Amino acid sequence: MAMQRVFVANRGEIALRIIDACDRLGFETVLGVSAADRLSLPARRAGRVVTLGGPRATESYLNVPAVIQAAISTGCTAVHPGYGFLSERADFARLCAANGLTFIGPRPEQLEALGDKISARRLAESVGVPVSPGGPTRTAADALLLARKIGFPLLVKAAFGGGGRGMKQVHDEAGLAAAWELASSEASASFGDGTVFIERFVQAAKHVEVQILGDAHGHRIHLAERECSLQFRYQKILEEAPCVALSDEARQRLHDYALRIADALDYVSLGTVEFLVDVERGDICFLEVNPRVQVEHPVTEAVTGVDLVREQLLVAFGEPLRLRQEDIRVDGHAVEVRLTAQDPAQGLRPSPGRLTHWRPSPVGGVRWDTHMYEDYLFPPYYDALMAKVIAHGPDRQAALARARTALAGLDVRGLTTTQPLLREMLDTPEIIHDTVTTRWLEDRFAKEVRS
């Protein structure tokens, strides 16, 4: 393979993770940063650093002309968008190709097909993958008619985009119109399209996702599943692999469904097919496909031994997959908890500022993915993620125990963090015995996490 120079169009721990994978492959790296990130740890580790613009994401990480120009002017051959920011933008992927840059991710047409929940849902249905009752609505009146067909409670959410923005839960007709208007307004502001999707809300659900990987030569595999049920306002807080709540039959169905969708798309790169598993009914429903590397990818790496970012880089440059489905084995169990600069006593309000102490405890079987260092000025402009604590053990209880030990030994000062909340959660019977569903955190910690 020819020498590659990769422009890393992201920040934080994922930028550091990409730089590390490139270093081990012998690829050169150029990091695009905002004015607020010029002294960040990824900036210290990259081969070269270019300032894209001001501190806000719209001035830098979302500034498409600046990113393209920086990549071209530094002689890069490819752009890795990480997750968030430009990672799911089909127009950005096309612009990369038009300027001779390899976009390290799916093809533009795949991004377009998956960026719209409506088309993704139709794709799933076309290959026999079950979807939840629901559909798109253009007006509040349309929403009311559909709601009466599928029943309450239900979710109204943006047809485009994700991350919990533009998503509202509705329990009766009285609250539907206001929720629809708010969801549509948020969706329009965040994603440029106010189309709202309505679907049945599952009261007790497990959120399970399947990791897929495909190359440009028609080879596609899955790398088992993860459970991501522990969430707050649709933001994941704890992830684990594998999902021990699944029967062998349900697990096989999920893997099969994920590969059906990947095959239908002729999918290239990393991706995650997400499902809801109804605990009471046993039903499985397709949610969406995230066409990028996921925040929680390290738990899959821990149990499979596969470096997902390395594989993503290689298939982007045309290399055939070196792995076949029979090569994938799940070894033990892994959990990941997300430590953030947020105040649990204030509804997880962000708490940026100066990090005066940062001393992760060395624990066997624990990996820290972080861009923190002592005296780091945590900026107020971006996601509040400080670190991902990934614990691997021979079984689930061993992995949880190692995560507890790692969090207990962390010395972090200067910022209010979710460390106490995470420690408390890991000691609760519901997590220990894996009875958590997607609503559990908001219900269980209503006092600790006040809205």
mmCIF file of N, CA and C in Angstrom, residues 190-278:
data_model
loop_
_atom_site.group_PDB
_atom_site.id
_atom_site.type_symbol
_atom_site.label_atom_id
_atom_site.label_comp_id
_atom_site.label_asym_id
_atom_site.label_seq_id
_atom_site.Cartn_x
_atom_site.Cartn_y
_atom_site.Cartn_z
ATOM 1 N N SER A 190 -31.707 21.566 14.146
ATOM 2 C CA SER A 190 -30.510 20.721 14.251
ATOM 3 C C SER A 190 -30.119 20.075 12.939
ATOM 4 N N PHE A 191 -31.117 19.685 12.112
ATOM 5 C CA PHE A 191 -30.830 18.872 10.940
ATOM 6 C C PHE A 191 -31.315 19.470 9.625
ATOM 7 N N GLY A 192 -31.983 20.639 9.719
ATOM 8 C CA GLY A 192 -32.423 21.285 8.492
ATOM 9 C C GLY A 192 -33.666 20.695 7.872
ATOM 10 N N ASP A 193 -34.350 19.809 8.579
ATOM 11 C CA ASP A 193 -35.580 19.203 8.066
ATOM 12 C C ASP A 193 -36.492 18.934 9.252
ATOM 13 N N GLY A 194 -37.705 19.470 9.209
ATOM 14 C CA GLY A 194 -38.618 19.347 10.331
ATOM 15 C C GLY A 194 -39.531 18.141 10.278
ATOM 16 N N THR A 195 -39.290 17.203 9.356
ATOM 17 C CA THR A 195 -40.119 16.001 9.288
ATOM 18 C C THR A 195 -40.004 15.215 10.592
ATOM 19 N N VAL A 196 -41.144 14.812 11.111
ATOM 20 C CA VAL A 196 -41.175 14.115 12.396
ATOM 21 C C VAL A 196 -41.690 12.694 12.198
ATOM 22 N N PHE A 197 -40.998 11.773 12.831
ATOM 23 C CA PHE A 197 -41.361 10.363 12.753
ATOM 24 C C PHE A 197 -42.043 9.968 14.060
ATOM 25 N N ILE A 198 -43.123 9.195 13.961
ATOM 26 C CA ILE A 198 -43.843 8.735 15.146
ATOM 27 C C ILE A 198 -43.793 7.215 15.187
ATOM 28 N N GLU A 199 -43.474 6.669 16.362
ATOM 29 C CA GLU A 199 -43.478 5.220 16.500
ATOM 30 C C GLU A 199 -43.903 4.819 17.905
ATOM 31 N N ARG A 200 -44.336 3.591 18.047
ATOM 32 C CA ARG A 200 -44.770 3.085 19.344
ATOM 33 C C ARG A 200 -43.598 3.111 20.330
ATOM 34 N N PHE A 201 -43.891 3.550 21.535
ATOM 35 C CA PHE A 201 -42.866 3.565 22.580
ATOM 36 C C PHE A 201 -42.939 2.259 23.365
ATOM 37 N N VAL A 202 -41.805 1.589 23.452
ATOM 38 C CA VAL A 202 -41.733 0.331 24.190
ATOM 39 C C VAL A 202 -41.365 0.651 25.633
ATOM 40 N N GLN A 203 -42.229 0.275 26.551
ATOM 41 C CA GLN A 203 -42.048 0.642 27.957
ATOM 42 C C GLN A 203 -40.819 -0.018 28.570
ATOM 43 N N ALA A 204 -40.619 -1.297 28.284
ATOM 44 C CA ALA A 204 -39.484 -2.034 28.853
ATOM 45 C C ALA A 204 -38.694 -2.635 27.697
ATOM 46 N N ALA A 205 -37.597 -1.968 27.337
ATOM 47 C CA ALA A 205 -36.837 -2.385 26.153
ATOM 48 C C ALA A 205 -35.354 -2.484 26.453
ATOM 49 N N LYS A 206 -34.717 -3.393 25.757
ATOM 50 C CA LYS A 206 -33.269 -3.466 25.717
ATOM 51 C C LYS A 206 -32.811 -2.856 24.389
ATOM 52 N N HIS A 207 -31.791 -1.992 24.488
ATOM 53 C CA HIS A 207 -31.218 -1.393 23.278
ATOM 54 C C HIS A 207 -29.993 -2.233 22.913
ATOM 55 N N VAL A 208 -30.098 -2.936 21.795
ATOM 56 C CA VAL A 208 -29.027 -3.846 21.377
ATOM 57 C C VAL A 208 -28.593 -3.470 19.970
ATOM 58 N N GLU A 209 -27.282 -3.459 19.740
ATOM 59 C CA GLU A 209 -26.765 -3.071 18.434
ATOM 60 C C GLU A 209 -25.722 -4.077 17.959
ATOM 61 N N VAL A 210 -25.657 -4.256 16.645
ATOM 62 C CA VAL A 210 -24.738 -5.213 16.039
ATOM 63 C C VAL A 210 -23.686 -4.459 15.241
ATOM 64 N N GLN A 211 -22.421 -4.765 15.501
ATOM 65 C CA GLN A 211 -21.306 -4.141 14.779
ATOM 66 C C GLN A 211 -21.113 -4.844 13.446
ATOM 67 N N ILE A 212 -21.086 -4.092 12.352
ATOM 68 C CA ILE A 212 -20.817 -4.657 11.035
ATOM 69 C C ILE A 212 -19.567 -4.021 10.443
ATOM 70 N N LEU A 213 -18.971 -4.731 9.510
ATOM 71 C CA LEU A 213 -17.768 -4.257 8.824
ATOM 72 C C LEU A 213 -17.774 -4.833 7.411
ATOM 73 N N GLY A 214 -17.591 -3.968 6.420
ATOM 74 C CA GLY A 214 -17.578 -4.425 5.034
ATOM 75 C C GLY A 214 -16.453 -3.792 4.242
ATOM 76 N N ASP A 215 -16.021 -4.482 3.176
ATOM 77 C CA ASP A 215 -14.987 -3.922 2.307
ATOM 78 C C ASP A 215 -15.561 -3.661 0.919
ATOM 79 N N ALA A 216 -14.727 -3.147 0.039
ATOM 80 C CA ALA A 216 -15.169 -2.794 -1.308
ATOM 81 C C ALA A 216 -15.179 -3.989 -2.248
ATOM 82 N N HIS A 217 -14.886 -5.176 -1.722
ATOM 83 C CA HIS A 217 -14.830 -6.386 -2.543
ATOM 84 C C HIS A 217 -15.998 -7.321 -2.273
ATOM 85 N N GLY A 218 -17.022 -6.801 -1.583
ATOM 86 C CA GLY A 218 -18.224 -7.591 -1.362
ATOM 87 C C GLY A 218 -18.211 -8.470 -0.133
ATOM 88 N N HIS A 219 -17.219 -8.291 0.732
ATOM 89 C CA HIS A 219 -17.159 -9.103 1.945
ATOM 90 C C HIS A 219 -17.724 -8.306 3.121
ATOM 91 N N ARG A 220 -18.610 -8.931 3.866
ATOM 92 C CA ARG A 220 -19.185 -8.275 5.045
ATOM 93 C C ARG A 220 -19.303 -9.277 6.185
ATOM 94 N N ILE A 221 -19.016 -8.789 7.391
ATOM 95 C CA ILE A 221 -19.115 -9.630 8.574
ATOM 96 C C ILE A 221 -19.780 -8.832 9.700
ATOM 97 N N HIS A 222 -20.242 -9.542 10.724
ATOM 98 C CA HIS A 222 -20.632 -8.883 11.960
ATOM 99 C C HIS A 222 -19.618 -9.255 13.039
ATOM 100 N N LEU A 223 -19.489 -8.387 14.021
ATOM 101 C CA LEU A 223 -18.585 -8.646 15.141
ATOM 102 C C LEU A 223 -19.396 -8.677 16.437
ATOM 103 N N ALA A 224 -20.458 -9.475 16.400
ATOM 104 C CA ALA A 224 -21.337 -9.692 17.546
ATOM 105 C C ALA A 224 -22.073 -8.411 17.934
ATOM 106 N N GLU A 225 -22.642 -8.417 19.129
ATOM 107 C CA GLU A 225 -23.538 -7.332 19.528
ATOM 108 C C GLU A 225 -23.076 -6.665 20.815
ATOM 109 N N ARG A 226 -23.661 -5.484 21.047
ATOM 110 C CA ARG A 226 -23.465 -4.731 22.288
ATOM 111 C C ARG A 226 -24.832 -4.381 22.853
ATOM 112 N N GLU A 227 -24.887 -4.242 24.164
ATOM 113 C CA GLU A 227 -26.087 -3.713 24.792
ATOM 114 C C GLU A 227 -25.805 -2.306 25.288
ATOM 115 N N CYS A 228 -26.739 -1.393 25.016
ATOM 116 C CA CYS A 228 -26.569 0.015 25.379
ATOM 117 C C CYS A 228 -27.839 0.539 26.047
ATOM 118 N N SER A 229 -28.430 -0.248 26.930
ATOM 119 C CA SER A 229 -29.724 0.113 27.511
ATOM 120 C C SER A 229 -29.635 1.214 28.554
ATOM 121 N N LEU A 230 -28.474 1.361 29.198
ATOM 122 C CA LEU A 230 -28.355 2.373 30.248
ATOM 123 C C LEU A 230 -28.153 3.736 29.603
ATOM 124 N N GLN A 231 -29.221 4.536 29.583
ATOM 125 C CA GLN A 231 -29.215 5.815 28.883
ATOM 126 C C GLN A 231 -29.893 6.871 29.743
ATOM 127 N N PHE A 232 -29.553 8.113 29.465
ATOM 128 C CA PHE A 232 -30.254 9.242 30.072
ATOM 129 C C PHE A 232 -30.619 10.210 28.961
ATOM 130 N N ARG A 233 -31.911 10.393 28.766
ATOM 131 C CA ARG A 233 -32.403 11.242 27.682
ATOM 132 C C ARG A 233 -31.805 10.821 26.340
ATOM 133 N N TYR A 234 -31.807 9.500 26.124
ATOM 134 C CA TYR A 234 -31.364 8.870 24.882
ATOM 135 C C TYR A 234 -29.865 8.997 24.631
ATOM 136 N N GLN A 235 -29.114 9.409 25.642
ATOM 137 C CA GLN A 235 -27.664 9.430 25.550
ATOM 138 C C GLN A 235 -27.112 8.235 26.326
ATOM 139 N N LYS A 236 -26.294 7.424 25.671
ATOM 140 C CA LYS A 236 -25.779 6.210 26.297
ATOM 141 C C LYS A 236 -24.747 6.553 27.376
ATOM 142 N N ILE A 237 -24.791 5.790 28.472
ATOM 143 C CA ILE A 237 -23.879 6.015 29.588
ATOM 144 C C ILE A 237 -23.034 4.783 29.876
ATOM 145 N N LEU A 238 -23.623 3.606 29.732
ATOM 146 C CA LEU A 238 -22.888 2.359 29.912
ATOM 147 C C LEU A 238 -23.208 1.441 28.748
ATOM 148 N N GLU A 239 -22.168 0.827 28.197
ATOM 149 C CA GLU A 239 -22.335 -0.135 27.109
ATOM 150 C C GLU A 239 -21.591 -1.414 27.478
ATOM 151 N N GLU A 240 -22.036 -2.527 26.917
ATOM 152 C CA GLU A 240 -21.352 -3.778 27.209
ATOM 153 C C GLU A 240 -21.482 -4.736 26.045
ATOM 154 N N ALA A 241 -20.572 -5.697 26.020
ATOM 155 C CA ALA A 241 -20.587 -6.742 25.000
ATOM 156 C C ALA A 241 -20.113 -8.048 25.633
ATOM 157 N N PRO A 242 -20.803 -9.151 25.323
ATOM 158 C CA PRO A 242 -22.025 -9.250 24.531
ATOM 159 C C PRO A 242 -23.250 -8.882 25.364
ATOM 160 N N CYS A 243 -24.446 -9.019 24.776
ATOM 161 C CA CYS A 243 -25.694 -8.798 25.509
ATOM 162 C C CYS A 243 -26.119 -10.124 26.130
ATOM 163 N N VAL A 244 -25.989 -10.253 27.436
ATOM 164 C CA VAL A 244 -26.270 -11.532 28.089
ATOM 165 C C VAL A 244 -27.763 -11.785 28.237
ATOM 166 N N ALA A 245 -28.587 -10.764 27.992
ATOM 167 C CA ALA A 245 -30.030 -10.929 28.137
ATOM 168 C C ALA A 245 -30.665 -11.650 26.953
ATOM 169 N N LEU A 246 -29.933 -11.812 25.860
ATOM 170 C CA LEU A 246 -30.490 -12.434 24.659
ATOM 171 C C LEU A 246 -30.424 -13.951 24.729
ATOM 172 N N SER A 247 -31.449 -14.591 24.205
ATOM 173 C CA SER A 247 -31.369 -16.029 23.977
ATOM 174 C C SER A 247 -30.484 -16.271 22.759
ATOM 175 N N ASP A 248 -30.008 -17.494 22.599
ATOM 176 C CA ASP A 248 -29.177 -17.808 21.435
ATOM 177 C C ASP A 248 -29.951 -17.578 20.144
ATOM 178 N N GLU A 249 -31.246 -17.886 20.169
ATOM 179 C CA GLU A 249 -32.075 -17.704 18.971
ATOM 180 C C GLU A 249 -32.229 -16.226 18.633
ATOM 181 N N ALA A 250 -32.491 -15.391 19.646
ATOM 182 C CA ALA A 250 -32.645 -13.950 19.407
ATOM 183 C C ALA A 250 -31.327 -13.340 18.951
ATOM 184 N N ARG A 251 -30.228 -13.791 19.527
ATOM 185 C CA ARG A 251 -28.911 -13.284 19.124
ATOM 186 C C ARG A 251 -28.644 -13.589 17.653
ATOM 187 N N GLN A 252 -28.931 -14.805 17.239
ATOM 188 C CA GLN A 252 -28.711 -15.185 15.852
ATOM 189 C C GLN A 252 -29.582 -14.371 14.909
ATOM 190 N N ARG A 253 -30.825 -14.117 15.324
ATOM 191 C CA ARG A 253 -31.713 -13.305 14.494
ATOM 192 C C ARG A 253 -31.159 -11.900 14.318
ATOM 193 N N LEU A 254 -30.675 -11.291 15.401
ATOM 194 C CA LEU A 254 -30.118 -9.939 15.316
ATOM 195 C C LEU A 254 -28.930 -9.897 14.368
ATOM 196 N N HIS A 255 -28.034 -10.864 14.503
ATOM 197 C CA HIS A 255 -26.858 -10.895 13.618
ATOM 198 C C HIS A 255 -27.287 -11.043 12.160
ATOM 199 N N ASP A 256 -28.274 -11.915 11.932
ATOM 200 C CA ASP A 256 -28.773 -12.141 10.573
ATOM 201 C C ASP A 256 -29.421 -10.882 10.016
ATOM 202 N N TYR A 257 -30.242 -10.214 10.831
ATOM 203 C CA TYR A 257 -30.883 -8.977 10.378
ATOM 204 C C TYR A 257 -29.844 -7.931 9.992
ATOM 205 N N ALA A 258 -28.830 -7.785 10.814
ATOM 206 C CA ALA A 258 -27.797 -6.774 10.553
ATOM 207 C C ALA A 258 -27.091 -7.050 9.225
ATOM 208 N N LEU A 259 -26.778 -8.315 8.965
ATOM 209 C CA LEU A 259 -26.084 -8.643 7.719
ATOM 210 C C LEU A 259 -27.002 -8.512 6.507
ATOM 211 N N ARG A 260 -28.294 -8.757 6.700
ATOM 212 C CA ARG A 260 -29.228 -8.533 5.583
ATOM 213 C C ARG A 260 -29.199 -7.065 5.147
ATOM 214 N N ILE A 261 -29.222 -6.177 6.118
ATOM 215 C CA ILE A 261 -29.197 -4.743 5.806
ATOM 216 C C ILE A 261 -27.863 -4.361 5.185
ATOM 217 N N ALA A 262 -26.760 -4.884 5.723
ATOM 218 C CA ALA A 262 -25.437 -4.590 5.167
ATOM 219 C C ALA A 262 -25.341 -5.072 3.727
ATOM 220 N N ASP A 263 -25.844 -6.262 3.458
ATOM 221 C CA ASP A 263 -25.799 -6.803 2.100
ATOM 222 C C ASP A 263 -26.660 -5.979 1.147
ATOM 223 N N ALA A 264 -27.831 -5.553 1.617
ATOM 224 C CA ALA A 264 -28.726 -4.764 0.759
ATOM 225 C C ALA A 264 -28.084 -3.445 0.352
ATOM 226 N N LEU A 265 -27.242 -2.904 1.222
ATOM 227 C CA LEU A 265 -26.567 -1.634 0.951
ATOM 228 C C LEU A 265 -25.243 -1.821 0.229
ATOM 229 N N ASP A 266 -24.779 -3.082 0.116
ATOM 230 C CA ASP A 266 -23.405 -3.337 -0.342
ATOM 231 C C ASP A 266 -22.442 -2.517 0.515
ATOM 232 N N TYR A 267 -22.618 -2.628 1.816
ATOM 233 C CA TYR A 267 -22.015 -1.721 2.791
ATOM 234 C C TYR A 267 -20.502 -1.839 2.854
ATOM 235 N N VAL A 268 -19.843 -0.674 2.899
ATOM 236 C CA VAL A 268 -18.392 -0.583 3.045
ATOM 237 C C VAL A 268 -18.084 0.253 4.283
ATOM 238 N N SER A 269 -17.138 -0.181 5.091
ATOM 239 C CA SER A 269 -16.666 0.504 6.293
ATOM 240 C C SER A 269 -17.313 -0.087 7.547
ATOM 241 N N LEU A 270 -17.054 0.583 8.684
ATOM 242 C CA LEU A 270 -17.692 0.209 9.938
ATOM 243 C C LEU A 270 -19.114 0.743 9.973
ATOM 244 N N GLY A 271 -19.975 0.032 10.660
ATOM 245 C CA GLY A 271 -21.340 0.503 10.864
ATOM 246 C C GLY A 271 -21.960 -0.238 12.028
ATOM 247 N N THR A 272 -23.040 0.315 12.550
ATOM 248 C CA THR A 272 -23.741 -0.306 13.657
ATOM 249 C C THR A 272 -25.229 -0.319 13.362
ATOM 250 N N VAL A 273 -25.825 -1.511 13.407
ATOM 251 C CA VAL A 273 -27.257 -1.666 13.188
ATOM 252 C C VAL A 273 -27.911 -1.778 14.560
ATOM 253 N N GLU A 274 -28.831 -0.853 14.851
ATOM 254 C CA GLU A 274 -29.410 -0.761 16.181
ATOM 255 C C GLU A 274 -30.835 -1.299 16.209
ATOM 256 N N PHE A 275 -31.159 -1.982 17.336
ATOM 257 C CA PHE A 275 -32.465 -2.603 17.504
ATOM 258 C C PHE A 275 -32.994 -2.334 18.912
ATOM 259 N N LEU A 276 -34.319 -2.395 19.043
ATOM 260 C CA LEU A 276 -34.975 -2.443 20.341
ATOM 261 C C LEU A 276 -35.535 -3.842 20.542
ATOM 262 N N VAL A 277 -35.260 -4.410 21.704
ATOM 263 C CA VAL A 277 -35.805 -5.718 22.050
ATOM 264 C C VAL A 277 -36.825 -5.502 23.161
ATOM 265 N N ASP A 278 -38.084 -5.787 22.876
ATOM 266 C CA ASP A 278 -39.164 -5.633 23.846
ATOM 267 C C ASP A 278 -39.063 -6.754 24.875
#
